[in-house]
JSON list of C-alpha atoms in Angstrom, two decimals:
[
{"chain": "A", "resi": 13, "resn": "LEU", "atom": "CA", "xyz": [0.00, 0.00, 0.00]},
{"chain": "A", "resi": 14, "resn": "MET", "atom": "CA", "xyz": [2.80, 2.42, 0.91]},
{"chain": "A", "resi": 15, "resn": "THR", "atom": "CA", "xyz": [4.69, 1.60, -2.29]},
{"chain": "A", "resi": 16, "resn": "SER", "atom": "CA", "xyz": [1.59, 2.51, -4.30]},
{"chain": "A", "resi": 17, "resn": "VAL", "atom": "CA", "xyz": [1.78, 6.09, -2.91]},
{"chain": "A", "resi": 18, "resn": "ILE", "atom": "CA", "xyz": [5.62, 6.32, -2.77]},
{"chain": "A", "resi": 19, "resn": "ASP", "atom": "CA", "xyz": [5.53, 9.62, -4.72]},
{"chain": "A", "resi": 20, "resn": "ASN", "atom": "CA", "xyz": [2.91, 11.18, -2.41]},
{"chain": "A", "resi": 21, "resn": "PRO", "atom": "CA", "xyz": [4.63, 12.07, 0.91]},
{"chain": "A", "resi": 22, "resn": "SER", "atom": "CA", "xyz": [1.43, 13.29, 2.62]},
{"chain": "A", "resi": 23, "resn": "LYS", "atom": "CA", "xyz": [-0.30, 9.96, 1.93]},
{"chain": "A", "resi": 24, "resn": "VAL", "atom": "CA", "xyz": [2.80, 8.04, 3.13]},
{"chain": "A", "resi": 25, "resn": "ALA", "atom": "CA", "xyz": [2.77, 10.17, 6.32]},
{"chain": "A", "resi": 26, "resn": "GLU", "atom": "CA", "xyz": [-0.84, 9.13, 6.94]},
{"chain": "A", "resi": 27, "resn": "TYR", "atom": "CA", "xyz": [0.08, 5.42, 6.62]},
{"chain": "A", "resi": 28, "resn": "ILE", "atom": "CA", "xyz": [3.16, 5.90, 8.83]},
{"chain": "A", "resi": 29, "resn": "TYR", "atom": "CA", "xyz": [0.91, 7.28, 11.57]},
{"chain": "A", "resi": 30, "resn": "SER", "atom": "CA", "xyz": [-1.38, 4.23, 11.17]},
{"chain": "A", "resi": 31, "resn": "CYS", "atom": "CA", "xyz": [1.69, 1.96, 11.43]},
{"chain": "A", "resi": 32, "resn": "ARG", "atom": "CA", "xyz": [2.77, 3.63, 14.69]},
{"chain": "A", "resi": 33, "resn": "GLN", "atom": "CA", "xyz": [-0.70, 3.17, 16.17]},
{"chain": "A", "resi": 34, "resn": "MET", "atom": "CA", "xyz": [-0.63, -0.52, 15.15]},
{"chain": "A", "resi": 35, "resn": "GLY", "atom": "CA", "xyz": [2.80, -1.01, 16.74]},
{"chain": "A", "resi": 36, "resn": "ILE", "atom": "CA", "xyz": [4.54, -1.52, 13.39]},
{"chain": "A", "resi": 37, "resn": "GLN", "atom": "CA", "xyz": [7.91, 0.22, 13.34]},
{"chain": "A", "resi": 38, "resn": "LEU", "atom": "CA", "xyz": [8.95, 2.13, 10.22]},
{"chain": "A", "resi": 39, "resn": "LEU", "atom": "CA", "xyz": [12.69, 1.72, 9.65]},
{"chain": "A", "resi": 40, "resn": "PRO", "atom": "CA", "xyz": [14.74, 4.28, 7.72]},
{"chain": "A", "resi": 41, "resn": "PRO", "atom": "CA", "xyz": [16.04, 3.44, 4.23]},
{"chain": "A", "resi": 42, "resn": "ASP", "atom": "CA", "xyz": [19.21, 1.26, 4.32]},
{"chain": "A", "resi": 43, "resn": "ILE", "atom": "CA", "xyz": [21.60, 0.60, 1.44]},
{"chain": "A", "resi": 44, "resn": "ASN", "atom": "CA", "xyz": [22.51, -2.82, 2.86]},
{"chain": "A", "resi": 45, "resn": "LYS", "atom": "CA", "xyz": [18.99, -4.06, 3.61]},
{"chain": "A", "resi": 46, "resn": "GLY", "atom": "CA", "xyz": [16.54, -1.88, 1.70]},
{"chain": "A", "resi": 47, "resn": "GLU", "atom": "CA", "xyz": [14.89, -2.38, -1.68]},
{"chain": "A", "resi": 48, "resn": "ALA", "atom": "CA", "xyz": [13.74, 0.24, -4.18]},
{"chain": "A", "resi": 49, "resn": "ASP", "atom": "CA", "xyz": [10.20, 0.06, -2.75]},
{"chain": "A", "resi": 50, "resn": "PHE", "atom": "CA", "xyz": [8.95, -0.36, 0.81]},
{"chain": "A", "resi": 51, "resn": "SER", "atom": "CA", "xyz": [9.82, -3.84, 2.08]},
{"chain": "A", "resi": 52, "resn": "VAL", "atom": "CA", "xyz": [9.40, -6.08, 5.13]},
{"chain": "A", "resi": 53, "resn": "ASP", "atom": "CA", "xyz": [12.36, -6.33, 7.50]},
{"chain": "A", "resi": 54, "resn": "GLY", "atom": "CA", "xyz": [12.02, -8.45, 10.66]},
{"chain": "A", "resi": 55, "resn": "GLY", "atom": "CA", "xyz": [8.32, -7.75, 11.10]},
{"chain": "A", "resi": 56, "resn": "ASN", "atom": "CA", "xyz": [8.79, -4.02, 10.49]},
{"chain": "A", "resi": 57, "resn": "ILE", "atom": "CA", "xyz": [8.51, -1.89, 7.35]},
{"chain": "A", "resi": 58, "resn": "ARG", "atom": "CA", "xyz": [11.75, -0.71, 5.72]},
{"chain": "A", "resi": 59, "resn": "TYR", "atom": "CA", "xyz": [11.53, 2.60, 3.85]},
{"chain": "A", "resi": 60, "resn": "GLY", "atom": "CA", "xyz": [12.03, 2.36, 0.07]},
{"chain": "A", "resi": 61, "resn": "LEU", "atom": "CA", "xyz": [15.32, 3.69, -1.33]},
{"chain": "A", "resi": 62, "resn": "ALA", "atom": "CA", "xyz": [13.55, 5.05, -4.42]},
{"chain": "A", "resi": 63, "resn": "ALA", "atom": "CA", "xyz": [11.57, 7.45, -2.19]},
{"chain": "A", "resi": 64, "resn": "ILE", "atom": "CA", "xyz": [14.71, 9.51, -1.42]},
{"chain": "A", "resi": 65, "resn": "LYS", "atom": "CA", "xyz": [14.74, 12.79, -3.36]},
{"chain": "A", "resi": 66, "resn": "SER", "atom": "CA", "xyz": [17.18, 13.09, -6.31]},
{"chain": "A", "resi": 67, "resn": "ILE", "atom": "CA", "xyz": [17.88, 9.34, -6.21]},
{"chain": "A", "resi": 68, "resn": "GLY", "atom": "CA", "xyz": [16.34, 7.71, -9.24]},
{"chain": "A", "resi": 69, "resn": "ARG", "atom": "CA", "xyz": [15.69, 4.03, -9.78]},
{"chain": "A", "resi": 70, "resn": "PRO", "atom": "CA", "xyz": [18.88, 3.58, -11.91]},
{"chain": "A", "resi": 71, "resn": "VAL", "atom": "CA", "xyz": [20.97, 4.59, -8.84]},
{"chain": "A", "resi": 72, "resn": "VAL", "atom": "CA", "xyz": [19.00, 2.26, -6.57]},
{"chain": "A", "resi": 73, "resn": "GLN", "atom": "CA", "xyz": [19.34, -0.63, -9.06]},
{"chain": "A", "resi": 74, "resn": "ALA", "atom": "CA", "xyz": [23.10, -0.05, -9.30]},
{"chain": "A", "resi": 75, "resn": "VAL", "atom": "CA", "xyz": [23.42, -0.06, -5.47]},
{"chain": "A", "resi": 76, "resn": "ILE", "atom": "CA", "xyz": [21.34, -3.26, -5.09]},
{"chain": "A", "resi": 77, "resn": "GLY", "atom": "CA", "xyz": [23.19, -4.92, -8.02]},
{"chain": "A", "resi": 78, "resn": "GLU", "atom": "CA", "xyz": [26.60, -4.18, -6.43]},
{"chain": "A", "resi": 79, "resn": "ARG", "atom": "CA", "xyz": [25.39, -5.36, -3.02]},
{"chain": "A", "resi": 80, "resn": "ASP", "atom": "CA", "xyz": [23.96, -8.62, -4.42]},
{"chain": "A", "resi": 81, "resn": "ALA", "atom": "CA", "xyz": [27.10, -9.35, -6.46]},
{"chain": "A", "resi": 82, "resn": "PHE", "atom": "CA", "xyz": [29.83, -8.48, -3.95]},
{"chain": "A", "resi": 83, "resn": "GLY", "atom": "CA", "xyz": [28.17, -8.43, -0.52]},
{"chain": "A", "resi": 84, "resn": "PRO", "atom": "CA", "xyz": [27.12, -5.64, 1.85]},
{"chain": "A", "resi": 85, "resn": "PHE", "atom": "CA", "xyz": [28.96, -2.33, 1.98]},
{"chain": "A", "resi": 86, "resn": "LYS", "atom": "CA", "xyz": [31.39, -2.26, 4.93]},
{"chain": "A", "resi": 87, "resn": "ASN", "atom": "CA", "xyz": [31.84, 1.46, 5.54]},
{"chain": "A", "resi": 88, "resn": "LEU", "atom": "CA", "xyz": [31.41, 4.85, 3.83]},
{"chain": "A", "resi": 89, "resn": "GLU", "atom": "CA", "xyz": [34.73, 4.62, 1.97]},
{"chain": "A", "resi": 90, "resn": "ASP", "atom": "CA", "xyz": [33.89, 1.11, 0.74]},
{"chain": "A", "resi": 91, "resn": "PHE", "atom": "CA", "xyz": [30.48, 2.32, -0.48]},
{"chain": "A", "resi": 92, "resn": "ILE", "atom": "CA", "xyz": [31.88, 5.33, -2.36]},
{"chain": "A", "resi": 93, "resn": "THR", "atom": "CA", "xyz": [34.82, 3.34, -3.81]},
{"chain": "A", "resi": 94, "resn": "ARG", "atom": "CA", "xyz": [32.66, 0.49, -5.09]},
{"chain": "A", "resi": 95, "resn": "MET", "atom": "CA", "xyz": [29.94, 2.74, -6.48]},
{"chain": "A", "resi": 96, "resn": "SER", "atom": "CA", "xyz": [32.35, 5.21, -8.13]},
{"chain": "A", "resi": 97, "resn": "SER", "atom": "CA", "xyz": [32.97, 2.81, -11.02]},
{"chain": "A", "resi": 98, "resn": "LYS", "atom": "CA", "xyz": [29.22, 2.77, -11.80]},
{"chain": "A", "resi": 99, "resn": "ASP", "atom": "CA", "xyz": [29.11, 6.50, -12.63]},
{"chain": "A", "resi": 100, "resn": "VAL", "atom": "CA", "xyz": [25.72, 6.93, -10.94]},
{"chain": "A", "resi": 101, "resn": "LEU", "atom": "CA", "xyz": [26.85, 8.59, -7.70]},
{"chain": "A", "resi": 102, "resn": "ASN", "atom": "CA", "xyz": [27.51, 12.30, -7.31]},
{"chain": "A", "resi": 103, "resn": "LYS", "atom": "CA", "xyz": [28.01, 14.38, -4.18]},
{"chain": "A", "resi": 104, "resn": "ARG", "atom": "CA", "xyz": [24.32, 15.35, -4.02]},
{"chain": "A", "resi": 105, "resn": "THR", "atom": "CA", "xyz": [23.25, 11.68, -4.19]},
{"chain": "A", "resi": 106, "resn": "ILE", "atom": "CA", "xyz": [25.62, 10.70, -1.36]},
{"chain": "A", "resi": 107, "resn": "GLU", "atom": "CA", "xyz": [24.46, 13.66, 0.74]},
{"chain": "A", "resi": 108, "resn": "ASN", "atom": "CA", "xyz": [20.80, 12.68, 0.30]},
{"chain": "A", "resi": 109, "resn": "PHE", "atom": "CA", "xyz": [21.57, 9.05, 1.22]},
{"chain": "A", "resi": 110, "resn": "ILE", "atom": "CA", "xyz": [23.23, 10.35, 4.42]},
{"chain": "A", "resi": 111, "resn": "LYS", "atom": "CA", "xyz": [20.38, 12.74, 5.30]},
{"chain": "A", "resi": 112, "resn": "ALA", "atom": "CA", "xyz": [17.78, 10.00, 4.78]},
{"chain": "A", "resi": 113, "resn": "GLY", "atom": "CA", "xyz": [19.63, 7.68, 7.19]},
{"chain": "A", "resi": 114, "resn": "ALA", "atom": "CA", "xyz": [20.36, 5.14, 4.43]},
{"chain": "A", "resi": 115, "resn": "LEU", "atom": "CA", "xyz": [24.04, 4.93, 5.42]},
{"chain": "A", "resi": 116, "resn": "ASP", "atom": "CA", "xyz": [23.51, 4.67, 9.20]},
{"chain": "A", "resi": 117, "resn": "ALA", "atom": "CA", "xyz": [24.69, 1.04, 9.22]},
{"chain": "A", "resi": 118, "resn": "LEU", "atom": "CA", "xyz": [28.14, 1.95, 7.86]},
{"chain": "A", "resi": 119, "resn": "GLY", "atom": "CA", "xyz": [29.74, 2.66, 11.23]},
{"chain": "A", "resi": 120, "resn": "GLY", "atom": "CA", "xyz": [29.38, 6.37, 11.82]},
{"chain": "A", "resi": 121, "resn": "THR", "atom": "CA", "xyz": [26.95, 9.18, 12.61]},
{"chain": "A", "resi": 122, "resn": "ARG", "atom": "CA", "xyz": [25.18, 11.27, 9.99]},
{"chain": "A", "resi": 123, "resn": "LYS", "atom": "CA", "xyz": [27.21, 14.29, 11.17]},
{"chain": "A", "resi": 124, "resn": "GLN", "atom": "CA", "xyz": [30.49, 12.37, 10.71]},
{"chain": "A", "resi": 125, "resn": "PHE", "atom": "CA", "xyz": [29.48, 11.25, 7.23]},
{"chain": "A", "resi": 126, "resn": "MET", "atom": "CA", "xyz": [28.43, 14.78, 6.21]},
{"chain": "A", "resi": 127, "resn": "SER", "atom": "CA", "xyz": [31.77, 16.21, 7.34]},
{"chain": "A", "resi": 128, "resn": "ILE", "atom": "CA", "xyz": [33.94, 13.59, 5.57]},
{"chain": "A", "resi": 129, "resn": "TYR", "atom": "CA", "xyz": [32.17, 12.36, 2.41]},
{"chain": "A", "resi": 130, "resn": "VAL", "atom": "CA", "xyz": [33.55, 15.10, 0.10]},
{"chain": "A", "resi": 131, "resn": "GLN", "atom": "CA", "xyz": [37.11, 14.22, 1.18]},
{"chain": "A", "resi": 132, "resn": "ILE", "atom": "CA", "xyz": [36.46, 10.51, 0.45]},
{"chain": "A", "resi": 133, "resn": "VAL", "atom": "CA", "xyz": [34.98, 11.29, -3.00]},
{"chain": "A", "resi": 134, "resn": "ASP", "atom": "CA", "xyz": [38.00, 13.45, -3.89]},
{"chain": "A", "resi": 135, "resn": "HIS", "atom": "CA", "xyz": [40.37, 10.75, -2.62]},
{"chain": "A", "resi": 136, "resn": "VAL", "atom": "CA", "xyz": [38.62, 8.01, -4.66]},
{"chain": "A", "resi": 137, "resn": "ASN", "atom": "CA", "xyz": [38.66, 10.19, -7.80]},
{"chain": "A", "resi": 138, "resn": "GLN", "atom": "CA", "xyz": [42.38, 10.87, -7.32]},
{"chain": "A", "resi": 139, "resn": "GLU", "atom": "CA", "xyz": [43.06, 7.11, -7.01]},
{"chain": "A", "resi": 140, "resn": "LYS", "atom": "CA", "xyz": [41.06, 6.55, -10.20]},
{"chain": "A", "resi": 141, "resn": "LYS", "atom": "CA", "xyz": [43.19, 9.09, -12.07]},
{"chain": "A", "resi": 142, "resn": "TYR", "atom": "CA", "xyz": [46.38, 7.39, -10.87]},
{"chain": "A", "resi": 143, "resn": "SER", "atom": "CA", "xyz": [45.24, 3.97, -12.03]},
{"chain": "A", "resi": 144, "resn": "MET", "atom": "CA", "xyz": [44.03, 5.26, -15.41]},
{"chain": "A", "resi": 145, "resn": "SER", "atom": "CA", "xyz": [47.37, 6.93, -16.11]},
{"chain": "A", "resi": 146, "resn": "GLY", "atom": "CA", "xyz": [49.25, 3.83, -14.92]},
{"chain": "A", "resi": 147, "resn": "GLN", "atom": "CA", "xyz": [50.84, 5.73, -12.02]},
{"chain": "A", "resi": 148, "resn": "MET", "atom": "CA", "xyz": [51.24, 4.07, -8.67]},
{"chain": "A", "resi": 149, "resn": "SER", "atom": "CA", "xyz": [50.11, 5.83, -5.55]},
{"chain": "A", "resi": 150, "resn": "LEU", "atom": "CA", "xyz": [51.74, 5.47, -2.15]},
{"chain": "A", "resi": 151, "resn": "PHE", "atom": "CA", "xyz": [48.75, 3.28, -1.23]},
{"chain": "A", "resi": 152, "resn": "ASP", "atom": "CA", "xyz": [49.80, 0.67, -3.86]},
{"chain": "A", "resi": 153, "resn": "LEU", "atom": "CA", "xyz": [53.32, 0.41, -2.50]},
{"chain": "A", "resi": 154, "resn": "VAL", "atom": "CA", "xyz": [52.52, -0.47, 1.12]},
{"chain": "A", "resi": 155, "resn": "GLY", "atom": "CA", "xyz": [51.61, -3.88, 2.55]},
{"chain": "A", "resi": 156, "resn": "GLU", "atom": "CA", "xyz": [48.08, -4.92, 3.57]},
{"chain": "A", "resi": 157, "resn": "GLU", "atom": "CA", "xyz": [48.67, -4.18, 7.27]},
{"chain": "A", "resi": 158, "resn": "GLU", "atom": "CA", "xyz": [49.85, -0.64, 6.62]},
{"chain": "A", "resi": 159, "resn": "LYS", "atom": "CA", "xyz": [46.91, 0.08, 4.32]},
{"chain": "A", "resi": 160, "resn": "ALA", "atom": "CA", "xyz": [44.72, 0.56, 7.40]},
{"chain": "A", "resi": 161, "resn": "ASP", "atom": "CA", "xyz": [46.82, 3.63, 8.24]},
{"chain": "A", "resi": 162, "resn": "PHE", "atom": "CA", "xyz": [45.81, 5.19, 4.92]},
{"chain": "A", "resi": 163, "resn": "GLN", "atom": "CA", "xyz": [42.08, 4.74, 5.47]},
{"chain": "A", "resi": 164, "resn": "ILE", "atom": "CA", "xyz": [40.25, 7.98, 6.06]},
{"chain": "A", "resi": 165, "resn": "ARG", "atom": "CA", "xyz": [39.20, 8.11, 9.69]},
{"chain": "A", "resi": 166, "resn": "MET", "atom": "CA", "xyz": [35.88, 9.41, 10.92]},
{"chain": "A", "resi": 167, "resn": "PRO", "atom": "CA", "xyz": [36.18, 12.85, 12.58]},
{"chain": "A", "resi": 168, "resn": "ASP", "atom": "CA", "xyz": [35.17, 13.08, 16.24]},
{"chain": "A", "resi": 169, "resn": "VAL", "atom": "CA", "xyz": [32.19, 15.38, 15.74]},
{"chain": "A", "resi": 170, "resn": "GLY", "atom": "CA", "xyz": [29.38, 13.45, 17.46]},
{"chain": "A", "resi": 171, "resn": "GLU", "atom": "CA", "xyz": [25.85, 13.50, 16.03]},
{"chain": "A", "resi": 172, "resn": "TYR", "atom": "CA", "xyz": [23.34, 16.19, 15.05]},
{"chain": "A", "resi": 173, "resn": "ALA", "atom": "CA", "xyz": [20.61, 17.20, 17.50]},
{"chain": "A", "resi": 174, "resn": "ARG", "atom": "CA", "xyz": [17.34, 15.29, 17.07]},
{"chain": "A", "resi": 175, "resn": "GLU", "atom": "CA", "xyz": [15.57, 18.26, 15.44]},
{"chain": "A", "resi": 176, "resn": "ASN", "atom": "CA", "xyz": [18.37, 18.51, 12.82]},
{"chain": "A", "resi": 177, "resn": "LEU", "atom": "CA", "xyz": [18.12, 14.79, 12.01]},
{"chain": "A", "resi": 178, "resn": "LEU", "atom": "CA", "xyz": [14.35, 15.07, 11.61]},
{"chain": "A", "resi": 179, "resn": "ALA", "atom": "CA", "xyz": [14.69, 18.22, 9.47]},
{"chain": "A", "resi": 180, "resn": "PHE", "atom": "CA", "xyz": [17.09, 16.37, 7.12]},
{"chain": "A", "resi": 181, "resn": "GLU", "atom": "CA", "xyz": [14.66, 13.45, 6.82]},
{"chain": "A", "resi": 182, "resn": "LYS", "atom": "CA", "xyz": [11.85, 15.86, 6.00]},
{"chain": "A", "resi": 183, "resn": "GLU", "atom": "CA", "xyz": [14.05, 17.58, 3.38]},
{"chain": "A", "resi": 184, "resn": "VAL", "atom": "CA", "xyz": [15.00, 14.43, 1.43]},
{"chain": "A", "resi": 185, "resn": "LEU", "atom": "CA", "xyz": [12.00, 12.15, 2.11]},
{"chain": "A", "resi": 186, "resn": "GLY", "atom": "CA", "xyz": [9.23, 14.73, 2.35]},
{"chain": "A", "resi": 187, "resn": "ILE", "atom": "CA", "xyz": [8.24, 13.27, 5.74]},
{"chain": "A", "resi": 188, "resn": "TYR", "atom": "CA", "xyz": [9.68, 12.45, 9.16]},
{"chain": "A", "resi": 189, "resn": "VAL", "atom": "CA", "xyz": [10.68, 8.78, 9.51]},
{"chain": "A", "resi": 190, "resn": "SER", "atom": "CA", "xyz": [12.54, 8.19, 12.78]},
{"chain": "A", "resi": 191, "resn": "GLY", "atom": "CA", "xyz": [10.13, 10.34, 14.76]},
{"chain": "A", "resi": 192, "resn": "HIS", "atom": "CA", "xyz": [8.10, 13.55, 14.61]},
{"chain": "A", "resi": 193, "resn": "PRO", "atom": "CA", "xyz": [8.83, 16.91, 16.29]},
{"chain": "A", "resi": 194, "resn": "LEU", "atom": "CA", "xyz": [5.28, 16.91, 17.72]},
{"chain": "A", "resi": 195, "resn": "GLU", "atom": "CA", "xyz": [5.39, 13.40, 19.22]},
{"chain": "A", "resi": 196, "resn": "GLU", "atom": "CA", "xyz": [6.27, 14.59, 22.73]},
{"chain": "A", "resi": 197, "resn": "TYR", "atom": "CA", "xyz": [3.25, 16.94, 22.66]},
{"chain": "A", "resi": 198, "resn": "GLU", "atom": "CA", "xyz": [0.76, 14.42, 21.26]},
{"chain": "A", "resi": 199, "resn": "GLU", "atom": "CA", "xyz": [-1.21, 13.98, 24.49]},
{"chain": "A", "resi": 200, "resn": "LYS", "atom": "CA", "xyz": [-1.62, 17.74, 25.04]},
{"chain": "A", "resi": 201, "resn": "TRP", "atom": "CA", "xyz": [-2.43, 18.23, 21.34]},
{"chain": "A", "resi": 202, "resn": "ARG", "atom": "CA", "xyz": [-5.17, 15.57, 21.41]},
{"chain": "A", "resi": 203, "resn": "LYS", "atom": "CA", "xyz": [-6.80, 17.22, 24.46]},
{"chain": "A", "resi": 204, "resn": "VAL", "atom": "CA", "xyz": [-7.28, 20.66, 22.89]},
{"chain": "A", "resi": 205, "resn": "ILE", "atom": "CA", "xyz": [-8.06, 20.00, 19.21]},
{"chain": "A", "resi": 206, "resn": "SER", "atom": "CA", "xyz": [-11.44, 19.27, 17.68]},
{"chain": "A", "resi": 207, "resn": "ALA", "atom": "CA", "xyz": [-10.06, 18.23, 14.28]},
{"chain": "A", "resi": 208, "resn": "THR", "atom": "CA", "xyz": [-6.81, 16.99, 12.72]},
{"chain": "A", "resi": 209, "resn": "THR", "atom": "CA", "xyz": [-5.46, 18.19, 9.37]},
{"chain": "A", "resi": 210, "resn": "LEU", "atom": "CA", "xyz": [-6.65, 14.88, 7.90]},
{"chain": "A", "resi": 211, "resn": "ASP", "atom": "CA", "xyz": [-10.27, 15.85, 8.65]},
{"chain": "A", "resi": 212, "resn": "PHE", "atom": "CA", "xyz": [-9.97, 18.64, 6.08]},
{"chain": "A", "resi": 213, "resn": "GLN", "atom": "CA", "xyz": [-8.89, 16.29, 3.25]},
{"chain": "A", "resi": 214, "resn": "PRO", "atom": "CA", "xyz": [-11.68, 14.99, 0.96]},
{"chain": "A", "resi": 215, "resn": "ASP", "atom": "CA", "xyz": [-12.40, 11.27, 1.35]},
{"chain": "A", "resi": 216, "resn": "GLU", "atom": "CA", "xyz": [-11.22, 9.31, -1.70]},
{"chain": "A", "resi": 217, "resn": "GLU", "atom": "CA", "xyz": [-14.51, 7.44, -2.06]},
{"chain": "A", "resi": 218, "resn": "THR", "atom": "CA", "xyz": [-17.14, 10.02, -1.11]},
{"chain": "A", "resi": 219, "resn": "GLY", "atom": "CA", "xyz": [-15.22, 13.21, -1.99]},
{"chain": "A", "resi": 220, "resn": "ARG", "atom": "CA", "xyz": [-16.49, 14.73, 1.29]},
{"chain": "A", "resi": 221, "resn": "THR", "atom": "CA", "xyz": [-14.47, 16.06, 4.22]},
{"chain": "A", "resi": 222, "resn": "LYS", "atom": "CA", "xyz": [-15.11, 15.08, 7.85]},
{"chain": "A", "resi": 223, "resn": "VAL", "atom": "CA", "xyz": [-15.23, 18.75, 8.79]},
{"chain": "A", "resi": 224, "resn": "ARG", "atom": "CA", "xyz": [-18.47, 20.49, 7.68]},
{"chain": "A", "resi": 225, "resn": "ASP", "atom": "CA", "xyz": [-18.16, 23.78, 5.82]},
{"chain": "A", "resi": 226, "resn": "GLY", "atom": "CA", "xyz": [-18.87, 26.73, 8.12]},
{"chain": "A", "resi": 227, "resn": "SER", "atom": "CA", "xyz": [-18.24, 24.80, 11.35]},
{"chain": "A", "resi": 228, "resn": "ARG", "atom": "CA", "xyz": [-15.90, 26.04, 14.12]},
{"chain": "A", "resi": 229, "resn": "GLN", "atom": "CA", "xyz": [-12.82, 23.86, 14.64]},
{"chain": "A", "resi": 230, "resn": "ILE", "atom": "CA", "xyz": [-9.62, 23.96, 16.67]},
{"chain": "A", "resi": 231, "resn": "ILE", "atom": "CA", "xyz": [-6.49, 22.49, 15.08]},
{"chain": "A", "resi": 232, "resn": "GLY", "atom": "CA", "xyz": [-2.94, 22.37, 16.42]},
{"chain": "A", "resi": 233, "resn": "GLY", "atom": "CA", "xyz": [0.48, 21.90, 14.92]},
{"chain": "A", "resi": 234, "resn": "MET", "atom": "CA", "xyz": [3.63, 23.56, 13.67]},
{"chain": "A", "resi": 235, "resn": "ILE", "atom": "CA", "xyz": [3.63, 26.47, 11.23]},
{"chain": "A", "resi": 236, "resn": "THR", "atom": "CA", "xyz": [5.79, 25.26, 8.36]},
{"chain": "A", "resi": 237, "resn": "ASP", "atom": "CA", "xyz": [5.14, 27.99, 5.78]},
{"chain": "A", "resi": 238, "resn": "LYS", "atom": "CA", "xyz": [3.58, 31.45, 5.51]},
{"chain": "A", "resi": 239, "resn": "THR", "atom": "CA", "xyz": [2.77, 33.89, 2.72]},
{"chain": "A", "resi": 240, "resn": "VAL", "atom": "CA", "xyz": [1.72, 37.46, 3.54]},
{"chain": "A", "resi": 241, "resn": "LYS", "atom": "CA", "xyz": [-0.36, 39.38, 0.98]},
{"chain": "A", "resi": 242, "resn": "HIS", "atom": "CA", "xyz": [-2.22, 42.68, 0.66]},
{"chain": "A", "resi": 243, "resn": "THR", "atom": "CA", "xyz": [-5.88, 42.75, -0.38]},
{"chain": "A", "resi": 244, "resn": "ARG", "atom": "CA", "xyz": [-7.37, 45.27, -2.84]},
{"chain": "A", "resi": 245, "resn": "THR", "atom": "CA", "xyz": [-8.44, 47.42, 0.11]},
{"chain": "A", "resi": 246, "resn": "ASN", "atom": "CA", "xyz": [-4.82, 47.29, 1.30]},
{"chain": "A", "resi": 247, "resn": "GLN", "atom": "CA", "xyz": [-5.52, 45.08, 4.30]},
{"chain": "A", "resi": 248, "resn": "MET", "atom": "CA", "xyz": [-2.91, 42.50, 5.19]},
{"chain": "A", "resi": 249, "resn": "MET", "atom": "CA", "xyz": [-3.73, 38.79, 5.09]},
{"chain": "A", "resi": 250, "resn": "ALA", "atom": "CA", "xyz": [-1.65, 35.65, 5.45]},
{"chain": "A", "resi": 251, "resn": "PHE", "atom": "CA", "xyz": [-1.77, 32.06, 4.27]},
{"chain": "A", "resi": 252, "resn": "VAL", "atom": "CA", "xyz": [-0.25, 29.77, 6.87]},
{"chain": "A", "resi": 253, "resn": "THR", "atom": "CA", "xyz": [0.54, 26.07, 6.45]},
{"chain": "A", "resi": 254, "resn": "VAL", "atom": "CA", "xyz": [-0.03, 24.12, 9.67]},
{"chain": "A", "resi": 255, "resn": "GLU", "atom": "CA", "xyz": [1.41, 20.63, 10.04]},
{"chain": "A", "resi": 256, "resn": "ASP", "atom": "CA", "xyz": [0.34, 18.08, 12.65]},
{"chain": "A", "resi": 257, "resn": "LEU", "atom": "CA", "xyz": [1.14, 14.37, 13.10]},
{"chain": "A", "resi": 258, "resn": "LEU", "atom": "CA", "xyz": [-1.13, 13.42, 10.19]},
{"chain": "A", "resi": 259, "resn": "GLY", "atom": "CA", "xyz": [-0.51, 15.98, 7.49]},
{"chain": "A", "resi": 260, "resn": "THR", "atom": "CA", "xyz": [-0.85, 19.66, 6.59]},
{"chain": "A", "resi": 261, "resn": "VAL", "atom": "CA", "xyz": [-3.64, 22.18, 6.05]},
{"chain": "A", "resi": 262, "resn": "GLU", "atom": "CA", "xyz": [-3.68, 25.78, 4.83]},
{"chain": "A", "resi": 263, "resn": "VAL", "atom": "CA", "xyz": [-5.14, 28.40, 7.17]},
{"chain": "A", "resi": 264, "resn": "VAL", "atom": "CA", "xyz": [-6.14, 31.90, 5.99]}
]
């Protein structure tokens, strides 16, 4: 069901909320375990790799093909090195994989990966140039044991704050996966609202909304967007987008 609406983040968000209420965990995308579409992983739902922004199906197929042929990716350097020969990865693609949490299993934090991936890409490209021109790099001359010294080490920068991690997920997936900024306020929110944003969406079968036109309703959520305009009589008005745990609605 989620795969059928993979290009509609607001619909996916609705199903994610249903999953949480049913006790089904939604796992972030993962280059070592995920598929292009949503898949089952140990009784939970694994987010589809093809749902990450700017990552088309050719990239996903190349990643899965490499993984199936030569085994899981060991770390960030291994991932970039192996995928560099496929000519499908660029810096934006890698960054979006990191922000979506798809590289979390590669032994590092998202903040570490964001601060080092450009250096790894440049290093891999340099090695490629050496091998194409037949030159040997210092890396080729040392024994296997010493090669570990040449591996790029993860910087000691810790991890982003929870709100940053969630903001990145929202940016590249269109929704929050590992949590929601409003989760800790859910109980308070439920007590004071009379309608959720979902109640303003027309039902797919009947075309009607749960909220009647002209009725008084209280909604609650985060303001995610605003546009201020002037009317013909020069009065100011604003259009505000309010987001709750289920979706978004525009308020005038």
